[in-house]
Amino acid sequence: MNPRQVADYMFEQDYFSQWMNIKMIEVKENYCLLEMPIKKEMLNGLKTVHGGVTFAFADSALAFSSNSSGDAAVALNCIINFTKAGKEGDVFRAESILENNTRKTAVYDIKITNQNNELVAKFVGTVYKIGKKVTEL
């Protein structure tokens, strides 16, 4: 399977990403660009996007990019810095780029921006390669 087919295969089973209404804009090996509209249900008590939603969106980008070769990888460590509050009606984009790759781990840099290309959050995710194919899980 090519990277897009792997991502489509994973997305079919990823009900949480479906619930968030994530759209895959581009998927290549070790890279993806996703888009997600911000719904009312994603807001916190301050009427801004809940941090967990932003984190989950970045985590989905990490999953699709780090598994794009067909070799399964799972999150080992993730950190996020929130730089701008999101609001209902915003459209978030997540771009995940491979920064470092070893035999057993890889590090991805993920930028979350809004429809005005303003940085909403910066996420760094480290994955562990589990030695199985995505289709074996």
MMTF fields as JSON, N, C-alpha, C and O atoms, coordinates in Angstrom:
{
  "mmtfVersion": "1.0.0",
  "mmtfProducer": "UNKNOWN",
  "numBonds": 547,
  "numAtoms": 548,
  "numGroups": 137,
  "numChains": 1,
  "numModels": 1,
  "chainsPerModel": [1],
  "groupsPerChain": [137],
  "chainIdList": ["A"],
  "bondAtomList": [4, 2, 8, 6, 12, 10, 16, 14, 20, 18, 24, 22, 28, 26, 32, 30, 36, 34, 40, 38, 44, 42, 48, 46, 52, 50, 56, 54, 60, 58, 64, 62, 68, 66, 72, 70, 76, 74, 80, 78, 84, 82, 88, 86, 92, 90, 96, 94, 100, 98, 104, 102, 108, 106, 112, 110, 116, 114, 120, 118, 124, 122, 128, 126, 132, 130, 136, 134, 140, 138, 144, 142, 148, 146, 152, 150, 156, 154, 160, 158, 164, 162, 168, 166, 172, 170, 176, 174, 180, 178, 184, 182, 188, 186, 192, 190, 196, 194, 200, 198, 204, 202, 208, 206, 212, 210, 216, 214, 220, 218, 224, 222, 228, 226, 232, 230, 236, 234, 240, 238, 244, 242, 248, 246, 252, 250, 256, 254, 260, 258, 264, 262, 268, 266, 272, 270, 276, 274, 280, 278, 284, 282, 288, 286, 292, 290, 296, 294, 300, 298, 304, 302, 308, 306, 312, 310, 316, 314, 320, 318, 324, 322, 328, 326, 332, 330, 336, 334, 340, 338, 344, 342, 348, 346, 352, 350, 356, 354, 360, 358, 364, 362, 368, 366, 372, 370, 376, 374, 380, 378, 384, 382, 388, 386, 392, 390, 396, 394, 400, 398, 404, 402, 408, 406, 412, 410, 416, 414, 420, 418, 424, 422, 428, 426, 432, 430, 436, 434, 440, 438, 444, 442, 448, 446, 452, 450, 456, 454, 460, 458, 464, 462, 468, 466, 472, 470, 476, 474, 480, 478, 484, 482, 488, 486, 492, 490, 496, 494, 500, 498, 504, 502, 508, 506, 512, 510, 516, 514, 520, 518, 524, 522, 528, 526, 532, 530, 536, 534, 540, 538, 544, 542],
  "bondOrderList": [1, 1, 1, 1, 1, 1, 1, 1, 1, 1, 1, 1, 1, 1, 1, 1, 1, 1, 1, 1, 1, 1, 1, 1, 1, 1, 1, 1, 1, 1, 1, 1, 1, 1, 1, 1, 1, 1, 1, 1, 1, 1, 1, 1, 1, 1, 1, 1, 1, 1, 1, 1, 1, 1, 1, 1, 1, 1, 1, 1, 1, 1, 1, 1, 1, 1, 1, 1, 1, 1, 1, 1, 1, 1, 1, 1, 1, 1, 1, 1, 1, 1, 1, 1, 1, 1, 1, 1, 1, 1, 1, 1, 1, 1, 1, 1, 1, 1, 1, 1, 1, 1, 1, 1, 1, 1, 1, 1, 1, 1, 1, 1, 1, 1, 1, 1, 1, 1, 1, 1, 1, 1, 1, 1, 1, 1, 1, 1, 1, 1, 1, 1, 1, 1, 1, 1],
  "groupList": [{"groupName": "MET", "atomNameList": ["N", "CA", "C", "O"], "elementList": ["N", "C", "C", "O"], "formalChargeList": [0, 0, 0, 0], "bondAtomList": [1, 0, 2, 1, 3, 2], "bondOrderList": [1, 1, 2], "singleLetterCode": "M", "chemCompType": "L-PEPTIDE LINKING"}, {"groupName": "ASN", "atomNameList": ["N", "CA", "C", "O"], "elementList": ["N", "C", "C", "O"], "formalChargeList": [0, 0, 0, 0], "bondAtomList": [1, 0, 2, 1, 3, 2], "bondOrderList": [1, 1, 2], "singleLetterCode": "N", "chemCompType": "L-PEPTIDE LINKING"}, {"groupName": "PRO", "atomNameList": ["N", "CA", "C", "O"], "elementList": ["N", "C", "C", "O"], "formalChargeList": [0, 0, 0, 0], "bondAtomList": [1, 0, 2, 1, 3, 2], "bondOrderList": [1, 1, 2], "singleLetterCode": "P", "chemCompType": "L-PEPTIDE LINKING"}, {"groupName": "ARG", "atomNameList": ["N", "CA", "C", "O"], "elementList": ["N", "C", "C", "O"], "formalChargeList": [0, 0, 0, 0], "bondAtomList": [1, 0, 2, 1, 3, 2], "bondOrderList": [1, 1, 2], "singleLetterCode": "R", "chemCompType": "L-PEPTIDE LINKING"}, {"groupName": "GLN", "atomNameList": ["N", "CA", "C", "O"], "elementList": ["N", "C", "C", "O"], "formalChargeList": [0, 0, 0, 0], "bondAtomList": [1, 0, 2, 1, 3, 2], "bondOrderList": [1, 1, 2], "singleLetterCode": "Q", "chemCompType": "L-PEPTIDE LINKING"}, {"groupName": "VAL", "atomNameList": ["N", "CA", "C", "O"], "elementList": ["N", "C", "C", "O"], "formalChargeList": [0, 0, 0, 0], "bondAtomList": [1, 0, 2, 1, 3, 2], "bondOrderList": [1, 1, 2], "singleLetterCode": "V", "chemCompType": "L-PEPTIDE LINKING"}, {"groupName": "ALA", "atomNameList": ["N", "CA", "C", "O"], "elementList": ["N", "C", "C", "O"], "formalChargeList": [0, 0, 0, 0], "bondAtomList": [1, 0, 2, 1, 3, 2], "bondOrderList": [1, 1, 2], "singleLetterCode": "A", "chemCompType": "L-PEPTIDE LINKING"}, {"groupName": "ASP", "atomNameList": ["N", "CA", "C", "O"], "elementList": ["N", "C", "C", "O"], "formalChargeList": [0, 0, 0, 0], "bondAtomList": [1, 0, 2, 1, 3, 2], "bondOrderList": [1, 1, 2], "singleLetterCode": "D", "chemCompType": "L-PEPTIDE LINKING"}, {"groupName": "TYR", "atomNameList": ["N", "CA", "C", "O"], "elementList": ["N", "C", "C", "O"], "formalChargeList": [0, 0, 0, 0], "bondAtomList": [1, 0, 2, 1, 3, 2], "bondOrderList": [1, 1, 2], "singleLetterCode": "Y", "chemCompType": "L-PEPTIDE LINKING"}, {"groupName": "PHE", "atomNameList": ["N", "CA", "C", "O"], "elementList": ["N", "C", "C", "O"], "formalChargeList": [0, 0, 0, 0], "bondAtomList": [1, 0, 2, 1, 3, 2], "bondOrderList": [1, 1, 2], "singleLetterCode": "F", "chemCompType": "L-PEPTIDE LINKING"}, {"groupName": "GLU", "atomNameList": ["N", "CA", "C", "O"], "elementList": ["N", "C", "C", "O"], "formalChargeList": [0, 0, 0, 0], "bondAtomList": [1, 0, 2, 1, 3, 2], "bondOrderList": [1, 1, 2], "singleLetterCode": "E", "chemCompType": "L-PEPTIDE LINKING"}, {"groupName": "SER", "atomNameList": ["N", "CA", "C", "O"], "elementList": ["N", "C", "C", "O"], "formalChargeList": [0, 0, 0, 0], "bondAtomList": [1, 0, 2, 1, 3, 2], "bondOrderList": [1, 1, 2], "singleLetterCode": "S", "chemCompType": "L-PEPTIDE LINKING"}, {"groupName": "TRP", "atomNameList": ["N", "CA", "C", "O"], "elementList": ["N", "C", "C", "O"], "formalChargeList": [0, 0, 0, 0], "bondAtomList": [1, 0, 2, 1, 3, 2], "bondOrderList": [1, 1, 2], "singleLetterCode": "W", "chemCompType": "L-PEPTIDE LINKING"}, {"groupName": "ILE", "atomNameList": ["N", "CA", "C", "O"], "elementList": ["N", "C", "C", "O"], "formalChargeList": [0, 0, 0, 0], "bondAtomList": [1, 0, 2, 1, 3, 2], "bondOrderList": [1, 1, 2], "singleLetterCode": "I", "chemCompType": "L-PEPTIDE LINKING"}, {"groupName": "LYS", "atomNameList": ["N", "CA", "C", "O"], "elementList": ["N", "C", "C", "O"], "formalChargeList": [0, 0, 0, 0], "bondAtomList": [1, 0, 2, 1, 3, 2], "bondOrderList": [1, 1, 2], "singleLetterCode": "K", "chemCompType": "L-PEPTIDE LINKING"}, {"groupName": "CYS", "atomNameList": ["N", "CA", "C", "O"], "elementList": ["N", "C", "C", "O"], "formalChargeList": [0, 0, 0, 0], "bondAtomList": [1, 0, 2, 1, 3, 2], "bondOrderList": [1, 1, 2], "singleLetterCode": "C", "chemCompType": "L-PEPTIDE LINKING"}, {"groupName": "LEU", "atomNameList": ["N", "CA", "C", "O"], "elementList": ["N", "C", "C", "O"], "formalChargeList": [0, 0, 0, 0], "bondAtomList": [1, 0, 2, 1, 3, 2], "bondOrderList": [1, 1, 2], "singleLetterCode": "L", "chemCompType": "L-PEPTIDE LINKING"}, {"groupName": "GLY", "atomNameList": ["N", "CA", "C", "O"], "elementList": ["N", "C", "C", "O"], "formalChargeList": [0, 0, 0, 0], "bondAtomList": [1, 0, 2, 1, 3, 2], "bondOrderList": [1, 1, 2], "singleLetterCode": "G", "chemCompType": "PEPTIDE LINKING"}, {"groupName": "THR", "atomNameList": ["N", "CA", "C", "O"], "elementList": ["N", "C", "C", "O"], "formalChargeList": [0, 0, 0, 0], "bondAtomList": [1, 0, 2, 1, 3, 2], "bondOrderList": [1, 1, 2], "singleLetterCode": "T", "chemCompType": "L-PEPTIDE LINKING"}, {"groupName": "HIS", "atomNameList": ["N", "CA", "C", "O"], "elementList": ["N", "C", "C", "O"], "formalChargeList": [0, 0, 0, 0], "bondAtomList": [1, 0, 2, 1, 3, 2], "bondOrderList": [1, 1, 2], "singleLetterCode": "H", "chemCompType": "L-PEPTIDE LINKING"}],
  "groupTypeList": [0, 1, 2, 3, 4, 5, 6, 7, 8, 0, 9, 10, 4, 7, 8, 9, 11, 4, 12, 0, 1, 13, 14, 0, 13, 10, 5, 14, 10, 1, 8, 15, 16, 16, 10, 0, 2, 13, 14, 14, 10, 0, 16, 1, 17, 16, 14, 18, 5, 19, 17, 17, 5, 18, 9, 6, 9, 6, 7, 11, 6, 16, 6, 9, 11, 11, 1, 11, 11, 17, 7, 6, 6, 5, 6, 16, 1, 15, 13, 13, 1, 9, 18, 14, 6, 17, 14, 10, 17, 7, 5, 9, 3, 6, 10, 11, 13, 16, 10, 1, 1, 18, 3, 14, 18, 6, 5, 8, 7, 13, 14, 13, 18, 1, 4, 1, 1, 10, 16, 5, 6, 14, 9, 5, 17, 18, 5, 8, 14, 13, 17, 14, 14, 5, 18, 10, 16],
  "groupIdList": [1, 2, 3, 4, 5, 6, 7, 8, 9, 10, 11, 12, 13, 14, 15, 16, 17, 18, 19, 20, 21, 22, 23, 24, 25, 26, 27, 28, 29, 30, 31, 32, 33, 34, 35, 36, 37, 38, 39, 40, 41, 42, 43, 44, 45, 46, 47, 48, 49, 50, 51, 52, 53, 54, 55, 56, 57, 58, 59, 60, 61, 62, 63, 64, 65, 66, 67, 68, 69, 70, 71, 72, 73, 74, 75, 76, 77, 78, 79, 80, 81, 82, 83, 84, 85, 86, 87, 88, 89, 90, 91, 92, 93, 94, 95, 96, 97, 98, 99, 100, 101, 102, 103, 104, 105, 106, 107, 108, 109, 110, 111, 112, 113, 114, 115, 116, 117, 118, 119, 120, 121, 122, 123, 124, 125, 126, 127, 128, 129, 130, 131, 132, 133, 134, 135, 136, 137],
  "secStructList": [7, 7, 2, 2, 2, 2, 2, 2, 2, 2, 2, 2, 2, 7, 2, 2, 2, 2, 2, 6, 6, 7, 3, 3, 3, 3, 3, 3, 6, 6, 3, 3, 3, 3, 3, 3, 3, 7, 7, 4, 4, 4, 5, 7, 6, 6, 1, 1, 5, 7, 2, 2, 2, 2, 2, 2, 2, 2, 2, 2, 2, 2, 2, 2, 2, 2, 6, 6, 6, 1, 3, 3, 3, 3, 3, 3, 3, 3, 3, 3, 3, 3, 7, 1, 7, 7, 7, 6, 6, 7, 3, 3, 3, 3, 3, 3, 3, 3, 3, 3, 3, 7, 1, 1, 3, 3, 3, 3, 3, 3, 3, 3, 3, 7, 6, 6, 7, 7, 3, 3, 3, 3, 3, 3, 3, 3, 3, 3, 3, 3, 3, 3, 3, 4, 4, 4, 7],
  "xCoordList": [0.843, 0.0, 0.882, 1.938, 0.425, 1.136, 0.706, -0.257, 1.407, 1.092, -0.375, -0.948, -0.977, -2.373, -3.294, -4.245, -3.016, -3.831, -3.714, -4.702, -2.51, -2.326, -3.146, -3.845, -3.054, -3.805, -5.307, -6.032, -5.782, -7.21, -7.634, -8.705, -6.801, -7.075, -7.211, -8.143, -6.27, -6.321, -7.544, -8.219, -7.822, -8.926, -10.269, -11.14, -10.437, -11.678, -11.995, -13.163, -10.96, -11.125, -10.968, -11.113, -10.677, -10.392, -11.65, -11.804, -12.531, -13.822, -13.681, -14.517, -12.646, -12.433, -12.046, -12.594, -11.113, -10.75, -11.939, -12.108, -12.759, -13.973, -14.919, -15.492, -15.079, -15.959, -15.479, -16.284, -14.15, -13.596, -13.726, -13.394, -14.21, -14.417, -13.099, -13.032, -12.06, -10.755, -10.791, -11.355, -10.178, -10.026, -8.539, -7.746, -8.168, -6.778, -6.571, -7.16, -5.747, -5.467, -4.346, -4.447, -3.274, -2.134, -1.459, -1.278, -1.092, -0.347, 0.769, 0.525, 2.002, 3.165, 3.919, 3.563, 4.95, 5.716, 6.301, 6.975, 6.026, 6.515, 6.007, 6.662, 4.849, 4.289, 2.777, 2.246, 2.093, 0.673, 0.239, 0.839, -0.812, -1.467, -2.947, -3.599, -3.469, -4.869, -5.589, -4.966, -6.919, -7.757, -8.925, -9.442, -9.343, -10.45, -11.229, -10.646, -12.537, -13.356, -13.646, -13.851, -13.66, -13.929, -15.43, -16.056, -15.995, -17.426, -17.67, -16.754, -18.898, -19.292, -18.937, -18.547, -19.073, -18.805, -17.337, -16.99, -16.468, -15.028, -14.565, -13.373, -15.508, -15.153, -15.161, -15.883, -14.336, -14.31, -15.172, -15.893, -15.095, -15.904, -15.547, -16.301, -14.417, -14.022, -14.351, -13.929, -15.119, -15.544, -14.381, -14.458, -13.293, -12.169, -11.993, -12.548, -11.235, -11.039, -10.362, -9.339, -10.94, -10.375, -8.99, -8.801, -8.028, -6.667, -6.583, -5.74, -7.455, -7.461, -7.849, -7.391, -8.689, -9.077, -7.88, -7.604, -7.179, -6.002, -4.943, -4.329, -4.727, -3.763, -4.174, -3.342, -5.45, -5.935, -5.768, -5.428, -6.003, -5.832, -4.373, -4.089, -3.451, -2.023, -1.639, -0.827, -2.213, -1.931, -2.396, -1.731, -3.511, -3.965, -2.984, -2.684, -2.488, -1.486, -0.232, 0.355, 0.169, 1.322, 1.07, 1.945, -0.105, -0.432, -0.398, 0.214, -1.043, -1.11, 0.26, 0.576, 1.071, 2.391, 3.366, 4.133, 3.356, 4.352, 4.046, 4.928, 2.833, 2.457, 2.348, 1.97, 2.668, 2.423, 3.205, 2.815, 4.292, 5.066, 4.407, 4.762, 3.451, 2.811, 3.375, 2.806, 4.505, 5.092, 4.481, 4.504, 3.93, 3.186, 4.107, 5.175, 3.663, 4.362, 3.321, 2.216, 3.685, 2.781, 3.465, 4.691, 2.672, 3.211, 3.938, 3.432, 5.125, 5.947, 5.992, 5.935, 6.095, 6.128, 5.643, 6.002, 4.829, 4.319, 4.306, 3.961, 4.686, 4.586, 3.9, 3.997, 3.217, 2.502, 2.662, 2.683, 2.772, 2.745, 1.597, 1.535, 0.693, -0.452, -0.049, 0.436, -0.245, 0.208, -0.925, -0.741, -2.095, -3.236, -4.526, -4.638, -5.48, -6.77, -7.57, -7.617, -8.194, -9.086, -10.519, -10.866, -11.347, -12.748, -13.649, -13.197, -14.923, -15.897, -15.881, -15.837, -15.917, -15.895, -14.506, -14.374, -13.454, -12.093, -11.922, -12.68, -10.93, -10.523, -9.042, -8.189, -8.766, -7.389, -6.744, -7.407, -5.446, -4.628, -3.477, -2.883, -3.167, -2.023, -1.082, -1.479, 0.168, 1.183, 2.235, 2.864, 2.42, 3.36, 4.531, 4.358, 5.744, 6.966, 7.958, 8.186, 8.544, 9.574, 10.817, 11.314, 11.318, 12.526, 13.715, 14.848, 13.48, 14.562, 14.028, 12.919, 14.823, 14.37, 15.49, 16.607, 15.186, 16.138, 15.466, 14.323, 16.183, 15.648, 14.377, 13.465, 14.291, 13.154, 12.285, 11.16, 12.776, 11.996, 12.048, 12.88, 11.141, 11.146, 10.529, 9.689, 10.949, 10.441, 9.806, 10.394, 8.585, 7.835, 7.532, 7.218, 7.634, 7.301, 5.942, 5.746, 5.008, 3.652, 3.242, 3.259, 2.875, 2.382, 0.878, 0.377, 0.156, -1.285, -1.49, -1.063, -2.144, -2.448, -3.947, -4.663, -4.411, -5.822, -5.974, -5.009, -7.183, -7.491, -6.726, -6.632, -6.178, -5.378, -3.884, -3.059, -3.541, -2.155, -1.434, -0.212, -2.195, -1.613, -1.329, -2.141, -0.182, 0.199, -0.691, -0.749, -1.376, -2.26, -1.535, -1.698, -0.731, 0.019, 1.193, 1.178, 2.204, 3.388, 3.465, 3.443, 3.554, 3.506, 4.716, 5.028, 5.391, 6.489, 6.138, 5.867, 6.144, 5.788, 6.897, 7.466, 7.195, 8.14, 7.352, 6.492, 7.646, 6.958, 7.941, 9.144, 7.38, 8.127, 7.625, 6.422, 8.54, 8.186, 8.075, 9.055, 6.872, 6.594, 6.94, 6.77, 7.413, 7.852, 6.731, 6.903, 5.587, 4.461, 3.961, 4.271, 3.195, 2.563, 1.244, 0.593, 0.857, -0.43, -1.572, -2.499, -1.513, -2.603, -2.635, -3.588, -1.617, -1.602, -2.308, -2.538, -2.642, -3.226, -4.735, -5.379],
  "yCoordList": [-1.193, 0.0, 1.25, 1.287, 2.26, 3.532, 4.307, 3.915, 5.4, 6.121, 6.561, 6.476, 7.019, 7.449, 6.271, 6.402, 5.126, 3.935, 3.471, 3.05, 3.548, 3.19, 4.135, 3.695, 5.429, 6.418, 6.196, 6.278, 5.919, 5.643, 4.393, 4.369, 3.362, 2.126, 2.425, 1.96, 3.204, 3.551, 4.41, 4.196, 5.385, 6.318, 5.595, 5.963, 4.568, 3.787, 3.215, 3.045, 2.917, 2.312, 3.324, 2.971, 4.569, 5.613, 6.462, 7.537, 5.946, 6.614, 7.956, 8.84, 8.118, 9.397, 10.479, 11.581, 10.171, 11.147, 11.449, 12.584, 10.445, 10.672, 11.613, 12.525, 11.387, 12.238, 13.683, 14.614, 13.864, 15.225, 15.852, 17.022, 15.068, 15.544, 15.933, 16.903, 15.151, 15.384, 15.005, 13.981, 15.852, 15.581, 15.478, 16.305, 14.456, 14.308, 15.093, 14.772, 16.105, 16.94, 16.316, 16.22, 15.893, 15.291, 14.285, 14.544, 13.149, 12.135, 11.617, 11.149, 11.712, 11.139, 10.354, 10.397, 9.645, 8.899, 9.867, 10.838, 9.578, 10.366, 11.811, 12.692, 12.054, 13.409, 13.331, 12.433, 14.282, 14.454, 15.879, 16.578, 16.275, 17.563, 17.267, 16.708, 17.653, 17.399, 18.718, 19.754, 18.662, 19.832, 19.412, 18.302, 20.321, 20.017, 21.3, 22.274, 21.303, 22.457, 22.401, 21.326, 23.556, 23.629, 23.771, 24.726, 22.787, 22.753, 23.229, 23.257, 23.595, 24.04, 23.013, 23.377, 21.727, 20.651, 20.552, 19.809, 21.285, 21.239, 22.373, 22.502, 23.189, 24.35, 24.017, 23.13, 24.754, 24.617, 25.705, 26.42, 25.826, 26.796, 28.244, 29.141, 28.492, 29.855, 30.176, 31.201, 29.272, 29.414, 29.399, 29.988, 28.713, 28.493, 26.989, 26.192, 26.615, 25.195, 24.514, 24.983, 23.417, 22.638, 22.143, 21.659, 22.265, 21.829, 20.369, 19.989, 19.546, 18.127, 17.877, 16.91, 18.74, 18.619, 18.936, 18.217, 20.012, 20.388, 19.293, 18.938, 18.756, 17.679, 16.448, 15.836, 16.089, 14.906, 15.085, 14.136, 16.291, 16.574, 16.368, 15.735, 16.903, 16.72, 15.245, 14.763, 14.537, 13.121, 12.316, 11.36, 12.688, 12.028, 12.279, 11.372, 13.509, 13.811, 12.971, 12.46, 12.833, 11.987, 10.55, 9.918, 10.045, 8.656, 8.439, 7.481, 9.309, 9.115, 9.266, 8.534, 10.202, 10.388, 9.294, 8.814, 8.89, 7.921, 6.487, 5.63, 6.214, 4.874, 4.794, 3.752, 5.866, 5.949, 4.938, 4.634, 4.419, 3.414, 2.038, 1.134, 1.89, 0.597, -0.14, -1.135, 0.348, -0.206, 0.505, 1.734, -0.267, 0.312, 1.022, 0.524, 2.188, 2.976, 3.543, 3.903, 3.617, 4.152, 5.291, 5.332, 6.202, 7.348, 6.886, 6.064, 7.429, 7.133, 8.338, 8.194, 9.528, 10.767, 11.905, 11.987, 12.774, 13.922, 15.143, 15.058, 16.274, 17.54, 18.556, 18.489, 19.485, 20.503, 21.856, 21.955, 22.88, 24.258, 24.95, 24.967, 25.519, 26.242, 27.702, 28.321, 28.257, 29.621, 30.597, 31.809, 30.081, 30.96, 30.18, 29.017, 30.823, 30.172, 30.059, 30.985, 28.901, 28.701, 29.004, 28.958, 29.311, 29.656, 28.803, 28.223, 28.737, 28.05, 28.667, 29.889, 27.832, 28.302, 28.336, 28.431, 28.26, 28.184, 26.882, 25.927, 26.872, 25.645, 25.448, 26.248, 24.357, 24.038, 23.175, 22.354, 23.368, 22.518, 21.976, 22.697, 20.718, 20.095, 19.577, 18.797, 20.017, 19.535, 18.788, 19.354, 17.515, 16.652, 16.313, 15.802, 16.612, 16.419, 15.607, 15.903, 14.591, 13.788, 14.636, 15.3, 14.605, 15.349, 14.433, 14.808, 13.233, 12.306, 10.888, 10.607, 9.993, 8.625, 7.662, 7.77, 6.714, 5.664, 4.316, 4.251, 3.258, 1.919, 1.665, 1.006, 2.175, 1.874, 3.087, 2.913, 4.3, 5.486, 6.516, 6.438, 7.469, 8.609, 9.798, 9.632, 10.994, 12.23, 13.061, 13.267, 13.537, 14.349, 15.724, 15.861, 16.72, 18.093, 18.39, 18.212, 18.844, 19.094, 20.521, 20.924, 21.272, 22.632, 22.634, 22.1, 23.237, 23.444, 24.929, 25.787, 25.221, 26.604, 26.752, 25.764, 28.0, 28.255, 28.707, 28.709, 29.084, 29.463, 30.71, 30.977, 31.48, 32.666, 32.366, 33.278, 31.076, 30.608, 31.098, 31.246, 31.349, 31.734, 30.467, 29.542, 30.428, 29.255, 29.134, 30.047, 28.014, 27.722, 26.869, 27.066, 25.917, 25.05, 24.416, 24.248, 24.072, 23.346, 22.05, 22.072, 20.928, 19.599, 18.828, 18.846, 18.159, 17.274, 15.887, 15.703, 14.914, 13.553, 12.577, 12.603, 11.713, 10.625, 9.328, 9.064, 8.529, 7.251, 6.101, 6.239, 4.964, 3.714, 2.76, 2.535, 2.206, 1.273, -0.126, -0.676, -0.697, -1.933, -3.217, -4.307, -3.112, -4.3, -5.091, -6.271, -4.456, -5.097, -4.168, -2.977, -4.738, -3.95, -3.399, -4.009, -2.242, -1.625, -2.605, -2.689, -3.33, -4.251, -5.504, -6.278, -5.734, -6.882, -6.587, -7.494, -5.357, -4.961, -4.903, -4.588],
  "zCoordList": [0.0, 0.0, 0.0, 0.632, -0.718, -0.676, 0.583, 1.242, 0.924, 2.165, 2.285, 3.371, 1.217, 1.277, 1.571, 2.342, 0.962, 1.207, 2.659, 3.261, 3.215, 4.628, 5.51, 6.423, 5.231, 6.013, 5.878, 6.869, 4.678, 4.471, 5.239, 5.847, 5.213, 5.96, 7.456, 8.112, 7.977, 9.402, 9.722, 10.73, 8.854, 9.093, 9.155, 9.943, 8.323, 8.327, 9.701, 10.052, 10.477, 11.803, 12.937, 14.108, 12.599, 13.589, 13.798, 13.219, 14.633, 14.839, 15.537, 15.349, 16.332, 17.0, 15.987, 16.019, 15.096, 14.054, 13.156, 12.709, 12.89, 12.111, 12.859, 12.263, 14.168, 14.979, 14.978, 14.997, 14.956, 14.923, 13.535, 13.344, 12.569, 11.196, 10.513, 9.759, 10.797, 10.2, 8.724, 8.339, 7.915, 6.489, 6.187, 6.637, 5.423, 5.003, 3.716, 2.684, 3.778, 2.612, 1.782, 0.558, 2.463, 1.759, 2.679, 3.869, 2.128, 2.875, 1.973, 0.861, 2.48, 1.808, 2.877, 4.055, 2.467, 3.464, 4.497, 4.152, 5.762, 6.901, 6.915, 7.472, 6.307, 6.238, 6.095, 5.442, 6.713, 6.397, 6.708, 7.524, 6.033, 6.247, 6.43, 5.548, 7.593, 7.934, 8.151, 8.385, 8.068, 8.331, 9.206, 9.081, 10.105, 11.003, 11.322, 11.798, 11.063, 11.453, 12.953, 13.516, 13.582, 15.021, 15.238, 14.778, 15.957, 16.26, 17.694, 18.516, 17.974, 19.314, 20.387, 21.496, 20.052, 21.014, 21.392, 22.31, 20.706, 20.963, 21.883, 22.165, 22.344, 23.16, 24.644, 25.099, 25.39, 26.85, 27.49, 26.795, 28.797, 29.526, 29.265, 29.643, 28.629, 28.264, 26.807, 26.272, 26.172, 24.778, 23.795, 22.717, 24.179, 23.273, 23.084, 23.841, 22.092, 21.805, 22.992, 23.49, 23.43, 24.539, 24.135, 23.019, 25.037, 24.748, 24.352, 23.539, 24.922, 24.582, 23.139, 22.529, 22.586, 21.178, 20.282, 19.322, 20.604, 19.822, 19.911, 18.905, 21.119, 21.311, 20.502, 19.833, 20.565, 19.834, 18.327, 17.621, 17.838, 16.409, 16.005, 14.988, 16.803, 16.533, 16.627, 15.837, 17.58, 17.758, 16.541, 16.142, 15.964, 14.734, 13.592, 12.817, 13.49, 12.46, 12.676, 11.722, 13.923, 14.254, 13.809, 13.216, 14.089, 13.737, 12.229, 11.757, 11.473, 10.026, 9.367, 8.429, 9.844, 9.23, 9.641, 8.805, 10.897, 11.374, 10.956, 11.015, 10.54, 10.078, 8.56, 8.024, 7.867, 6.427, 5.592, 4.465, 6.128, 5.39, 5.458, 4.702, 6.366, 6.579, 7.771, 8.218, 8.296, 9.512, 10.706, 10.779, 11.648, 12.769, 13.759, 14.116, 14.186, 15.19, 16.152, 15.746, 17.426, 18.442, 19.189, 19.29, 19.702, 20.43, 21.688, 22.452, 21.881, 23.041, 23.976, 25.197, 23.383, 24.157, 23.266, 22.091, 23.835, 23.078, 23.984, 25.162, 23.418, 24.142, 23.239, 22.013, 23.86, 23.083, 23.773, 24.999, 22.953, 23.421, 22.704, 21.474, 23.486, 22.926, 22.762, 23.709, 21.57, 21.302, 20.997, 21.107, 20.616, 20.299, 20.524, 20.136, 21.143, 21.399, 20.104, 19.295, 19.935, 18.804, 19.202, 20.382, 18.221, 18.442, 17.548, 16.561, 17.91, 17.069, 15.677, 15.536, 14.662, 13.283, 12.669, 11.449, 13.505, 12.97, 12.185, 12.355, 11.344, 10.654, 10.969, 10.584, 11.681, 12.056, 10.984, 10.35, 10.789, 9.923, 10.749, 11.55, 10.555, 11.216, 10.145, 9.279, 10.207, 9.281, 10.086, 10.979, 9.765, 10.473, 9.567, 8.46, 10.069, 9.295, 10.117, 11.29, 9.509, 10.164, 10.403, 9.493, 11.649, 12.005, 12.244, 11.944, 12.783, 13.099, 13.019, 13.473, 12.441, 12.234, 12.612, 12.106, 13.508, 13.851, 13.608, 13.158, 13.909, 13.686, 14.487, 13.988, 15.726, 16.602, 16.951, 17.42, 16.734, 17.085, 15.956, 15.053, 16.038, 15.111, 15.83, 16.715, 15.445, 16.033, 14.929, 13.867, 15.203, 14.25, 14.842, 16.025, 13.993, 14.339, 13.716, 12.514, 14.547, 14.055, 14.402, 15.565, 13.373, 13.543, 13.338, 12.349, 14.279, 14.137, 13.845, 14.617, 12.727, 12.374, 12.146, 11.986, 12.135, 11.84, 10.388, 9.623, 10.025, 8.639, 8.198, 7.0, 9.142, 8.819, 8.842, 8.805, 8.902, 8.972, 10.229, 10.229, 11.3, 12.587, 13.382, 13.399, 14.034, 14.808, 16.042, 16.867, 16.16, 17.29, 18.326, 19.53, 17.846, 18.761, 18.03, 16.81, 18.806, 18.316, 19.108, 20.339, 18.416, 19.01, 18.521, 17.331, 19.421, 19.044, 19.556, 20.743, 18.654, 19.024, 18.692, 17.601, 19.652, 19.444, 19.367, 20.207, 18.365, 18.204, 18.35, 18.129, 18.731, 18.856, 17.78, 17.655, 17.01, 15.934, 16.533, 17.036, 16.475, 17.22, 16.475, 17.022, 15.26, 14.528, 13.874, 13.568, 13.658, 12.975, 11.866, 11.84, 10.971, 9.927, 10.446, 11.295, 9.927, 10.306, 10.063, 10.869, 8.982, 8.625, 9.48, 9.386, 10.319, 11.23, 12.549, 13.349, 12.772, 14.07, 14.014, 15.016]
}
